[in-house]
Amino acid sequence: MQAAPTRWVPPADHLAPVYAQWSLDVVDAAGVYLHTRDGRQVLDLYGGHAVAALGYSHPRLLAALEQQARTLIFQSNAVPLEVRARAALRLTRFAGLGLNTAFFINTGAEANENALKLALRITGRRKVVAVEGSFHGRTAAAGAVTWGAAQKWYGFPQAPFEVEFLPRGDLGAIERVIGTDTAAVIVEPVQGVAGARDLGEPFLAALRARCTATCAQLIFDEVQCGMGRTGFPFAANMYGVAPDMITAAKALGAGFPCAALLMADHVAAHLRIDDLGTTFGGGPMACALIEAVVDIIESEGLLANVRRLAAQIRETCLVGPVTGVQGAGFLTGLRTRRPAKDVQRELLERDILTGTSADPHVVRILAPYVLEDAHVAQLRDALAALPG
Ligand SMILES: Cc1ncc(COP(=O)(O)O)c(C=O)c1O
């Protein structure tokens, strides 16, 4: 009898050894489940760092991908494309808040890099204020405003501008730290890597007021918390606080790499030909998927689904090792009595994939917006079966 065919797995020796690897051997995925080589079906509540917002193999996403690939796989930004114009229109309408202009790039870090560059140039100032616990990306400017990067991995000999960190949630420090020398304040309204820390409306509204008073640009980094993850188009909509710029990535293409910088009219008014640029940003594939993602979120009522099931997680998952639930929508932090990495491992042993965070006692959940009641019940039952 012939042995069952096994897939050939190339040795990983030629990959840069910069990522710790989970013990998870994924071969493919469908809906909210990953399938492993040894036949397990794993409920994915992490989505590849918040990217797979529509789960896997969503038929309308695949149709958009295939149709655009067949129609026109690429043309540069020098060639005007209908699909690019449509993506910008859909995305800026989705955001509202007077953010009427989109610049498309490729990654979250690149979006933040461009937002910061614009703010520094518009104001002619040299200082950027960020918030303790922040994560904004790995490039020179984005890394400079990322909390703790200099000590951990930054690598550049110096930051490209002056940076000051604001204590998280400290309303009293806002007036002291943000002044007429501040070009920009960059903030994740709900901090992701920090462990799903919702900064709250009073803090964000106070940042808005202070930026307005000092003519500093307020940048909401919604790379992780935006594009529907909070159950609103952006966290800015949830709080009713309009920044001058929003950066988006991750869920924006639901798996296709792309990012966007959304700007208020007074920011866009400063732009001239050649000020910003990228080869791949705004490519037709990315734009077709951005348009499809907005369309799917809106037409399938996924914002309401996120809000409803996020409330269900809050109500039912205070079991086993979980002592609290924090964050907003599907940027959820389960505060755990025991180390989060132990709880994460135990959940994976029970076929549920979650993430951790910079907080050693927070398990981070970045569930797909297409989650169903039964999946929340599966999570609750698994948590309840773990030691407290
Ligand atoms: C809030 C936030 N900003 C920026 C980034 C960087 O995005 P990218 O990895 O696409 O450069 C991340 C990535 O985790 C993030 O969570």
GROMACS .gro file of C-alpha atoms and ligand atoms in nm:
model
  404
    1MET     CA    1   0.000   0.000   0.000
    2GLN     CA    2   0.127   0.346  -0.089
    3ALA     CA    3   0.189   0.592   0.193
    4ALA     CA    4  -0.042   0.896   0.195
    5PRO     CA    5   0.129   1.182   0.009
    6THR     CA    6   0.273   1.446   0.239
    7ARG     CA    7   0.349   1.801   0.132
    8TRP     CA    8   0.712   1.890   0.077
    9VAL     CA    9   0.808   2.158   0.327
   10PRO     CA   10   1.104   2.373   0.221
   11PRO     CA   11   1.366   2.427   0.488
   12ALA     CA   12   1.330   2.772   0.649
   13ASP     CA   13   1.709   2.827   0.662
   14HIS     CA   14   1.699   3.109   0.405
   15LEU     CA   15   1.455   3.331   0.594
   16ALA     CA   16   1.589   3.614   0.810
   17PRO     CA   17   1.566   3.479   1.164
   18VAL     CA   18   1.376   3.777   1.307
   19TYR     CA   19   1.039   3.629   1.397
   20ALA     CA   20   0.964   3.400   1.689
   21GLN     CA   21   0.751   3.117   1.547
   22TRP     CA   22   0.433   2.973   1.696
   23SER     CA   23   0.389   2.598   1.687
   24LEU     CA   24   0.112   2.614   1.430
   25ASP     CA   25   0.149   2.445   1.092
   26VAL     CA   26  -0.120   2.609   0.876
   27VAL     CA   27  -0.188   2.474   0.530
   28ASP     CA   28  -0.503   2.668   0.439
   29ALA     CA   29  -0.808   2.841   0.586
   30ALA     CA   30  -1.179   2.901   0.526
   31GLY     CA   31  -1.427   3.124   0.708
   32VAL     CA   32  -1.296   3.177   1.061
   33TYR     CA   33  -1.094   2.854   1.074
   34LEU     CA   34  -0.731   2.772   0.999
   35HIS     CA   35  -0.658   2.415   0.891
   36THR     CA   36  -0.334   2.254   1.005
   37ARG     CA   37  -0.126   1.985   0.837
   38ASP     CA   38  -0.225   1.735   1.107
   39GLY     CA   39  -0.596   1.796   1.043
   40ARG     CA   40  -0.688   2.039   1.319
   41GLN     CA   41  -0.943   2.315   1.268
   42VAL     CA   42  -0.831   2.622   1.464
   43LEU     CA   43  -1.066   2.913   1.538
   44ASP     CA   44  -0.863   3.219   1.438
   45LEU     CA   45  -0.932   3.504   1.680
   46TYR     CA   46  -0.611   3.684   1.590
   47GLY     CA   47  -0.630   3.722   1.210
   48GLY     CA   48  -0.259   3.763   1.137
   49HIS     CA   49  -0.215   4.073   1.357
   50ALA     CA   50  -0.564   4.217   1.282
   51VAL     CA   51  -0.546   4.178   0.904
   52ALA     CA   52  -0.793   3.899   0.819
   53ALA     CA   53  -1.097   4.105   0.918
   54LEU     CA   54  -1.330   3.916   0.685
   55GLY     CA   55  -1.190   3.575   0.777
   56TYR     CA   56  -1.066   3.359   0.491
   57SER     CA   57  -1.192   3.294   0.138
   58HIS     CA   58  -1.474   3.547   0.162
   59PRO     CA   59  -1.641   3.490  -0.177
   60ARG     CA   60  -1.692   3.858  -0.258
   61LEU     CA   61  -1.334   3.943  -0.167
   62LEU     CA   62  -1.205   3.661  -0.385
   63ALA     CA   63  -1.431   3.772  -0.672
   64ALA     CA   64  -1.296   4.129  -0.650
   65LEU     CA   65  -0.939   3.996  -0.642
   66GLU     CA   66  -0.988   3.774  -0.943
   67GLN     CA   67  -1.180   4.028  -1.147
   68GLN     CA   68  -0.923   4.302  -1.094
   69ALA     CA   69  -0.631   4.065  -1.163
   70ARG     CA   70  -0.791   3.972  -1.494
   71THR     CA   71  -0.880   4.333  -1.582
   72LEU     CA   72  -0.559   4.519  -1.494
   73ILE     CA   73  -0.308   4.390  -1.244
   74PHE     CA   74  -0.101   4.707  -1.219
   75GLN     CA   75  -0.049   5.058  -1.339
   76SER     CA   76   0.137   5.335  -1.161
   77ASN     CA   77  -0.004   5.649  -1.004
   78ALA     CA   78   0.096   5.837  -1.319
   79VAL     CA   79  -0.197   5.668  -1.494
   80PRO     CA   80  -0.543   5.776  -1.371
   81LEU     CA   81  -0.756   5.474  -1.286
   82GLU     CA   82  -1.128   5.453  -1.216
   83VAL     CA   83  -1.077   5.183  -0.954
   84ARG     CA   84  -0.838   5.411  -0.760
   85ALA     CA   85  -1.083   5.701  -0.771
   86ARG     CA   86  -1.365   5.470  -0.657
   87ALA     CA   87  -1.160   5.333  -0.367
   88ALA     CA   88  -1.077   5.686  -0.249
   89LEU     CA   89  -1.443   5.790  -0.272
   90ARG     CA   90  -1.571   5.480  -0.086
   91LEU     CA   91  -1.307   5.502   0.185
   92THR     CA   92  -1.340   5.875   0.254
   93ARG     CA   93  -1.722   5.840   0.263
   94PHE     CA   94  -1.688   5.545   0.499
   95ALA     CA   95  -1.472   5.756   0.733
   96GLY     CA   96  -1.675   6.079   0.709
   97LEU     CA   97  -1.545   6.337   0.960
   98GLY     CA   98  -1.445   6.572   0.678
   99LEU     CA   99  -1.147   6.353   0.586
  100ASN     CA  100  -1.208   6.395   0.215
  101THR     CA  101  -0.869   6.308   0.066
  102ALA     CA  102  -0.691   5.970   0.055
  103PHE     CA  103  -0.327   5.897  -0.022
  104PHE     CA  104  -0.261   5.527  -0.074
  105ILE     CA  105   0.054   5.357   0.044
  106ASN     CA  106   0.152   5.003   0.138
  107THR     CA  107   0.201   4.956   0.512
  108GLY     CA  108   0.097   5.108   0.841
  109ALA     CA  109   0.446   5.239   0.908
  110GLU     CA  110   0.456   5.407   0.567
  111ALA     CA  111   0.119   5.571   0.632
  112ASN     CA  112   0.247   5.711   0.962
  113GLU     CA  113   0.575   5.818   0.804
  114ASN     CA  114   0.385   6.026   0.547
  115ALA     CA  115   0.142   6.169   0.804
  116LEU     CA  116   0.430   6.284   1.024
  117LYS     CA  117   0.621   6.429   0.730
  118LEU     CA  118   0.318   6.631   0.625
  119ALA     CA  119   0.257   6.761   0.978
  120LEU     CA  120   0.621   6.866   1.020
  121ARG     CA  121   0.621   7.038   0.684
  122ILE     CA  122   0.286   7.213   0.724
  123THR     CA  123   0.370   7.353   1.066
  124GLY     CA  124   0.743   7.413   1.010
  125ARG     CA  125   0.797   7.275   1.363
  126ARG     CA  126   1.035   7.002   1.485
  127LYS     CA  127   0.861   6.824   1.771
  128VAL     CA  128   0.617   6.531   1.771
  129VAL     CA  129   0.422   6.415   2.074
  130ALA     CA  130   0.327   6.048   2.109
  131VAL     CA  131   0.162   5.853   2.390
  132GLU     CA  132   0.326   5.605   2.626
  133GLY     CA  133   0.261   5.246   2.520
  134SER     CA  134   0.223   5.340   2.151
  135PHE     CA  135   0.320   5.127   1.853
  136HIS     CA  136   0.343   5.304   1.517
  137GLY     CA  137   0.575   5.086   1.308
  138ARG     CA  138   0.937   4.999   1.239
  139THR     CA  139   1.059   5.273   1.002
  140ALA     CA  140   1.264   5.579   1.100
  141ALA     CA  141   0.983   5.819   1.186
  142ALA     CA  142   0.723   5.562   1.295
  143GLY     CA  143   0.978   5.387   1.516
  144ALA     CA  144   1.082   5.717   1.669
  145VAL     CA  145   0.730   5.768   1.805
  146THR     CA  146   0.694   5.407   1.920
  147TRP     CA  147   0.722   5.362   2.295
  148GLY     CA  148   1.032   5.169   2.400
  149ALA     CA  149   1.162   5.118   2.042
  150ALA     CA  150   1.495   5.291   2.112
  151GLN     CA  151   1.569   5.041   2.388
  152LYS     CA  152   1.446   4.736   2.197
  153TRP     CA  153   1.502   4.749   1.819
  154TYR     CA  154   1.510   5.104   1.673
  155GLY     CA  155   1.862   5.085   1.529
  156PHE     CA  156   1.884   5.434   1.375
  157PRO     CA  157   2.145   5.652   1.549
  158GLN     CA  158   1.890   5.924   1.619
  159ALA     CA  159   1.525   6.013   1.571
  160PRO     CA  160   1.454   6.235   1.268
  161PHE     CA  161   1.278   6.491   1.493
  162GLU     CA  162   1.229   6.571   1.859
  163VAL     CA  163   0.989   6.331   2.034
  164GLU     CA  164   0.814   6.361   2.369
  165PHE     CA  165   0.587   6.096   2.518
  166LEU     CA  166   0.267   6.187   2.697
  167PRO     CA  167   0.163   5.967   2.990
  168ARG     CA  168  -0.137   5.758   2.881
  169GLY     CA  169  -0.467   5.913   2.984
  170ASP     CA  170  -0.301   6.199   3.176
  171LEU     CA  171  -0.526   6.495   3.104
  172GLY     CA  172  -0.315   6.722   3.323
  173ALA     CA  173   0.001   6.664   3.116
  174ILE     CA  174  -0.157   6.764   2.785
  175GLU     CA  175  -0.113   7.140   2.826
  176ARG     CA  176   0.244   7.099   2.953
  177VAL     CA  177   0.365   6.863   2.678
  178ILE     CA  178   0.177   6.997   2.371
  179GLY     CA  179   0.268   7.355   2.287
  180THR     CA  180   0.320   7.592   1.997
  181ASP     CA  181   0.645   7.406   1.919
  182THR     CA  182   0.450   7.082   1.853
  183ALA     CA  183   0.404   6.980   1.490
  184ALA     CA  184   0.193   6.673   1.555
  185VAL     CA  185   0.036   6.451   1.815
  186ILE     CA  186   0.016   6.090   1.700
  187VAL     CA  187  -0.205   5.854   1.895
  188GLU     CA  188  -0.377   5.517   1.862
  189PRO     CA  189  -0.727   5.587   2.001
  190VAL     CA  190  -0.735   5.226   2.114
  191GLN     CA  191  -0.378   5.107   2.163
  192GLY     CA  192  -0.323   4.765   2.010
  193VAL     CA  193   0.021   4.627   2.090
  194ALA     CA  194  -0.005   4.783   2.439
  195GLY     CA  195  -0.289   4.537   2.509
  196ALA     CA  196  -0.618   4.681   2.378
  197ARG     CA  197  -0.603   5.000   2.585
  198ASP     CA  198  -0.896   5.228   2.506
  199LEU     CA  199  -0.773   5.584   2.565
  200GLY     CA  200  -1.130   5.711   2.601
  201GLU     CA  201  -1.324   6.012   2.479
  202PRO     CA  202  -1.216   6.266   2.744
  203PHE     CA  203  -0.845   6.214   2.670
  204LEU     CA  204  -0.889   6.218   2.291
  205ALA     CA  205  -1.120   6.520   2.299
  206ALA     CA  206  -0.866   6.702   2.516
  207LEU     CA  207  -0.593   6.620   2.263
  208ARG     CA  208  -0.818   6.758   1.989
  209ALA     CA  209  -0.881   7.080   2.180
  210ARG     CA  210  -0.513   7.131   2.261
  211CYS     CA  211  -0.402   7.060   1.901
  212THR     CA  212  -0.658   7.311   1.776
  213ALA     CA  213  -0.538   7.572   2.027
  214THR     CA  214  -0.170   7.523   1.937
  215CYS     CA  215  -0.218   7.457   1.561
  216ALA     CA  216  -0.059   7.112   1.596
  217GLN     CA  217  -0.182   6.834   1.366
  218LEU     CA  218  -0.371   6.552   1.536
  219ILE     CA  219  -0.297   6.213   1.377
  220PHE     CA  220  -0.506   5.910   1.473
  221ASP     CA  221  -0.310   5.593   1.398
  222GLU     CA  222  -0.598   5.357   1.325
  223VAL     CA  223  -0.384   5.094   1.158
  224GLN     CA  224  -0.503   4.838   1.412
  225CYS     CA  225  -0.820   4.988   1.562
  226GLY     CA  226  -0.968   5.130   1.240
  227MET     CA  227  -1.160   4.993   0.940
  228GLY     CA  228  -1.452   4.867   1.144
  229ARG     CA  229  -1.262   4.694   1.422
  230THR     CA  230  -1.430   4.894   1.698
  231GLY     CA  231  -1.774   4.839   1.547
  232PHE     CA  232  -1.754   5.187   1.391
  233PRO     CA  233  -1.580   5.282   1.065
  234PHE     CA  234  -1.297   5.431   1.269
  235ALA     CA  235  -1.245   5.483   1.641
  236ALA     CA  236  -1.268   5.854   1.561
  237ASN     CA  237  -1.634   5.798   1.466
  238MET     CA  238  -1.695   5.604   1.787
  239TYR     CA  239  -1.560   5.889   2.001
  240GLY     CA  240  -1.694   6.171   1.783
  241VAL     CA  241  -1.346   6.325   1.774
  242ALA     CA  242  -1.223   6.430   1.429
  243PRO     CA  243  -0.844   6.424   1.382
  244ASP     CA  244  -0.662   6.608   1.103
  245MET     CA  245  -0.533   6.279   0.964
  246ILE     CA  246  -0.612   5.909   1.003
  247THR     CA  247  -0.378   5.629   0.903
  248ALA     CA  248  -0.525   5.289   0.811
  249ALA     CA  249  -0.380   4.954   0.702
  250LYS     CA  250  -0.423   4.591   0.821
  251ALA     CA  251  -0.801   4.530   0.779
  252LEU     CA  252  -0.810   4.785   0.494
  253GLY     CA  253  -0.732   4.515   0.236
  254ALA     CA  254  -0.839   4.221   0.459
  255GLY     CA  255  -0.523   4.034   0.356
  256PHE     CA  256  -0.404   4.227   0.055
  257PRO     CA  257  -0.118   4.454   0.167
  258CYS     CA  258  -0.223   4.819   0.147
  259ALA     CA  259  -0.254   5.133   0.358
  260ALA     CA  260  -0.413   5.476   0.341
  261LEU     CA  261  -0.359   5.822   0.481
  262LEU     CA  262  -0.686   6.014   0.511
  263MET     CA  263  -0.663   6.392   0.534
  264ALA     CA  264  -0.883   6.686   0.623
  265ASP     CA  265  -0.922   6.950   0.353
  266HIS     CA  266  -0.688   7.194   0.529
  267VAL     CA  267  -0.410   6.930   0.520
  268ALA     CA  268  -0.472   6.832   0.158
  269ALA     CA  269  -0.464   7.200   0.062
  270HIS     CA  270  -0.087   7.197   0.123
  271LEU     CA  271  -0.017   6.916  -0.124
  272ARG     CA  272   0.161   6.981  -0.450
  273ILE     CA  273   0.263   6.742  -0.731
  274ASP     CA  274   0.557   6.525  -0.618
  275ASP     CA  275   0.523   6.597  -0.245
  276LEU     CA  276   0.440   6.233  -0.168
  277GLY     CA  277   0.487   5.917  -0.369
  278THR     CA  278   0.516   5.539  -0.388
  279THR     CA  279   0.528   5.280  -0.665
  280PHE     CA  280   0.286   5.022  -0.530
  281GLY     CA  281   0.053   5.235  -0.317
  282GLY     CA  282  -0.283   5.288  -0.488
  283GLY     CA  283  -0.223   5.000  -0.730
  284PRO     CA  284  -0.540   4.864  -0.891
  285MET     CA  285  -0.536   4.535  -0.696
  286ALA     CA  286  -0.514   4.714  -0.362
  287CYS     CA  287  -0.783   4.962  -0.463
  288ALA     CA  288  -1.023   4.692  -0.584
  289LEU     CA  289  -0.986   4.520  -0.248
  290ILE     CA  290  -1.027   4.840  -0.045
  291GLU     CA  291  -1.350   4.908  -0.235
  292ALA     CA  292  -1.465   4.549  -0.178
  293VAL     CA  293  -1.382   4.557   0.194
  294VAL     CA  294  -1.584   4.876   0.252
  295ASP     CA  295  -1.866   4.735   0.043
  296ILE     CA  296  -1.873   4.405   0.234
  297ILE     CA  297  -1.854   4.572   0.576
  298GLU     CA  298  -2.143   4.803   0.487
  299SER     CA  299  -2.368   4.565   0.296
  300GLU     CA  300  -2.330   4.270   0.535
  301GLY     CA  301  -2.395   4.478   0.847
  302LEU     CA  302  -2.058   4.382   0.994
  303LEU     CA  303  -2.019   4.691   1.216
  304ALA     CA  304  -2.336   4.594   1.404
  305ASN     CA  305  -2.213   4.234   1.423
  306VAL     CA  306  -1.884   4.348   1.579
  307ARG     CA  307  -2.066   4.563   1.837
  308ARG     CA  308  -2.310   4.286   1.928
  309LEU     CA  309  -2.054   4.008   1.963
  310ALA     CA  310  -1.799   4.229   2.138
  311ALA     CA  311  -2.066   4.296   2.402
  312GLN     CA  312  -2.126   3.921   2.422
  313ILE     CA  313  -1.753   3.858   2.483
  314ARG     CA  314  -1.758   4.118   2.761
  315GLU     CA  315  -2.063   3.961   2.922
  316THR     CA  316  -1.969   3.593   2.897
  317CYS     CA  317  -1.590   3.559   2.894
  318LEU     CA  318  -1.517   3.663   3.252
  319VAL     CA  319  -1.443   3.298   3.332
  320GLY     CA  320  -1.143   3.078   3.405
  321PRO     CA  321  -0.824   3.288   3.415
  322VAL     CA  322  -0.996   3.608   3.288
  323THR     CA  323  -1.037   3.888   3.541
  324GLY     CA  324  -1.144   4.166   3.305
  325VAL     CA  325  -1.218   4.258   2.946
  326GLN     CA  326  -1.079   4.580   2.796
  327GLY     CA  327  -1.048   4.753   2.460
  328ALA     CA  328  -1.323   4.835   2.214
  329GLY     CA  329  -1.516   4.617   1.968
  330PHE     CA  330  -1.297   4.340   1.830
  331LEU     CA  331  -0.978   4.494   1.960
  332THR     CA  332  -1.031   4.304   2.280
  333GLY     CA  333  -0.797   4.249   2.572
  334LEU     CA  334  -0.868   3.965   2.813
  335ARG     CA  335  -0.692   4.051   3.138
  336THR     CA  336  -0.562   3.729   3.286
  337ARG     CA  337  -0.468   3.630   3.639
  338ARG     CA  338  -0.191   3.404   3.507
  339PRO     CA  339   0.068   3.502   3.239
  340ALA     CA  340  -0.110   3.572   2.910
  341LYS     CA  341   0.137   3.360   2.713
  342ASP     CA  342   0.037   3.054   2.919
  343VAL     CA  343  -0.333   3.121   2.856
  344GLN     CA  344  -0.263   3.179   2.485
  345ARG     CA  345  -0.079   2.842   2.465
  346GLU     CA  346  -0.357   2.660   2.650
  347LEU     CA  347  -0.621   2.812   2.419
  348LEU     CA  348  -0.421   2.702   2.116
  349GLU     CA  349  -0.408   2.349   2.261
  350ARG     CA  350  -0.790   2.377   2.253
  351ASP     CA  351  -0.783   2.492   1.889
  352ILE     CA  352  -0.832   2.866   1.946
  353LEU     CA  353  -0.569   3.111   1.821
  354THR     CA  354  -0.532   3.436   2.014
  355GLY     CA  355  -0.249   3.687   2.055
  356THR     CA  356  -0.059   3.841   2.341
  357SER     CA  357   0.055   4.201   2.384
  358ALA     CA  358   0.318   4.417   2.553
  359ASP     CA  359   0.121   4.367   2.876
  360PRO     CA  360   0.219   4.022   3.010
  361HIS     CA  361  -0.131   3.978   3.154
  362VAL     CA  362  -0.340   4.059   2.847
  363VAL     CA  363  -0.448   3.808   2.582
  364ARG     CA  364  -0.533   4.007   2.269
  365ILE     CA  365  -0.826   3.910   2.050
  366LEU     CA  366  -0.855   4.054   1.700
  367ALA     CA  367  -1.150   3.853   1.578
  368PRO     CA  368  -1.283   3.858   1.222
  369TYR     CA  369  -1.593   4.075   1.176
  370VAL     CA  370  -1.781   3.772   1.039
  371LEU     CA  371  -1.768   3.597   1.378
  372GLU     CA  372  -2.087   3.422   1.497
  373ASP     CA  373  -2.247   3.356   1.836
  374ALA     CA  374  -2.127   2.994   1.833
  375HIS     CA  375  -1.763   3.109   1.808
  376VAL     CA  376  -1.800   3.332   2.114
  377ALA     CA  377  -1.950   3.033   2.297
  378GLN     CA  378  -1.652   2.821   2.185
  379LEU     CA  379  -1.415   3.081   2.333
  380ARG     CA  380  -1.611   3.108   2.656
  381ASP     CA  381  -1.624   2.729   2.701
  382ALA     CA  382  -1.250   2.696   2.635
  383LEU     CA  383  -1.168   2.974   2.884
  384ALA     CA  384  -1.401   2.825   3.145
  385ALA     CA  385  -1.218   2.491   3.115
  386LEU     CA  386  -0.879   2.652   3.193
  387PRO     CA  387  -0.740   2.683   3.546
  388GLY     CA  388  -0.823   3.023   3.702
  389LIG     C1  389  -0.125   5.085   1.556
  389LIG     C2  390  -0.022   5.039   1.456
  389LIG     N1  391   0.039   5.130   1.380
  389LIG     C3  392   0.128   5.094   1.287
  389LIG     C4  393   0.165   4.963   1.270
  389LIG     C5  394   0.266   4.926   1.167
  389LIG     O1  395   0.203   4.869   1.056
  389LIG     P1  396   0.288   4.787   0.949
  389LIG     O2  397   0.339   4.665   1.017
  389LIG     O3  398   0.189   4.759   0.840
  389LIG     O4  399   0.397   4.877   0.905
  389LIG     C6  400   0.104   4.865   1.349
  389LIG     C7  401   0.141   4.723   1.333
  389LIG     O5  402   0.116   4.640   1.418
  389LIG     C8  403   0.009   4.904   1.446
  389LIG     O6  404  -0.051   4.815   1.525
   0.00000   0.00000   0.00000
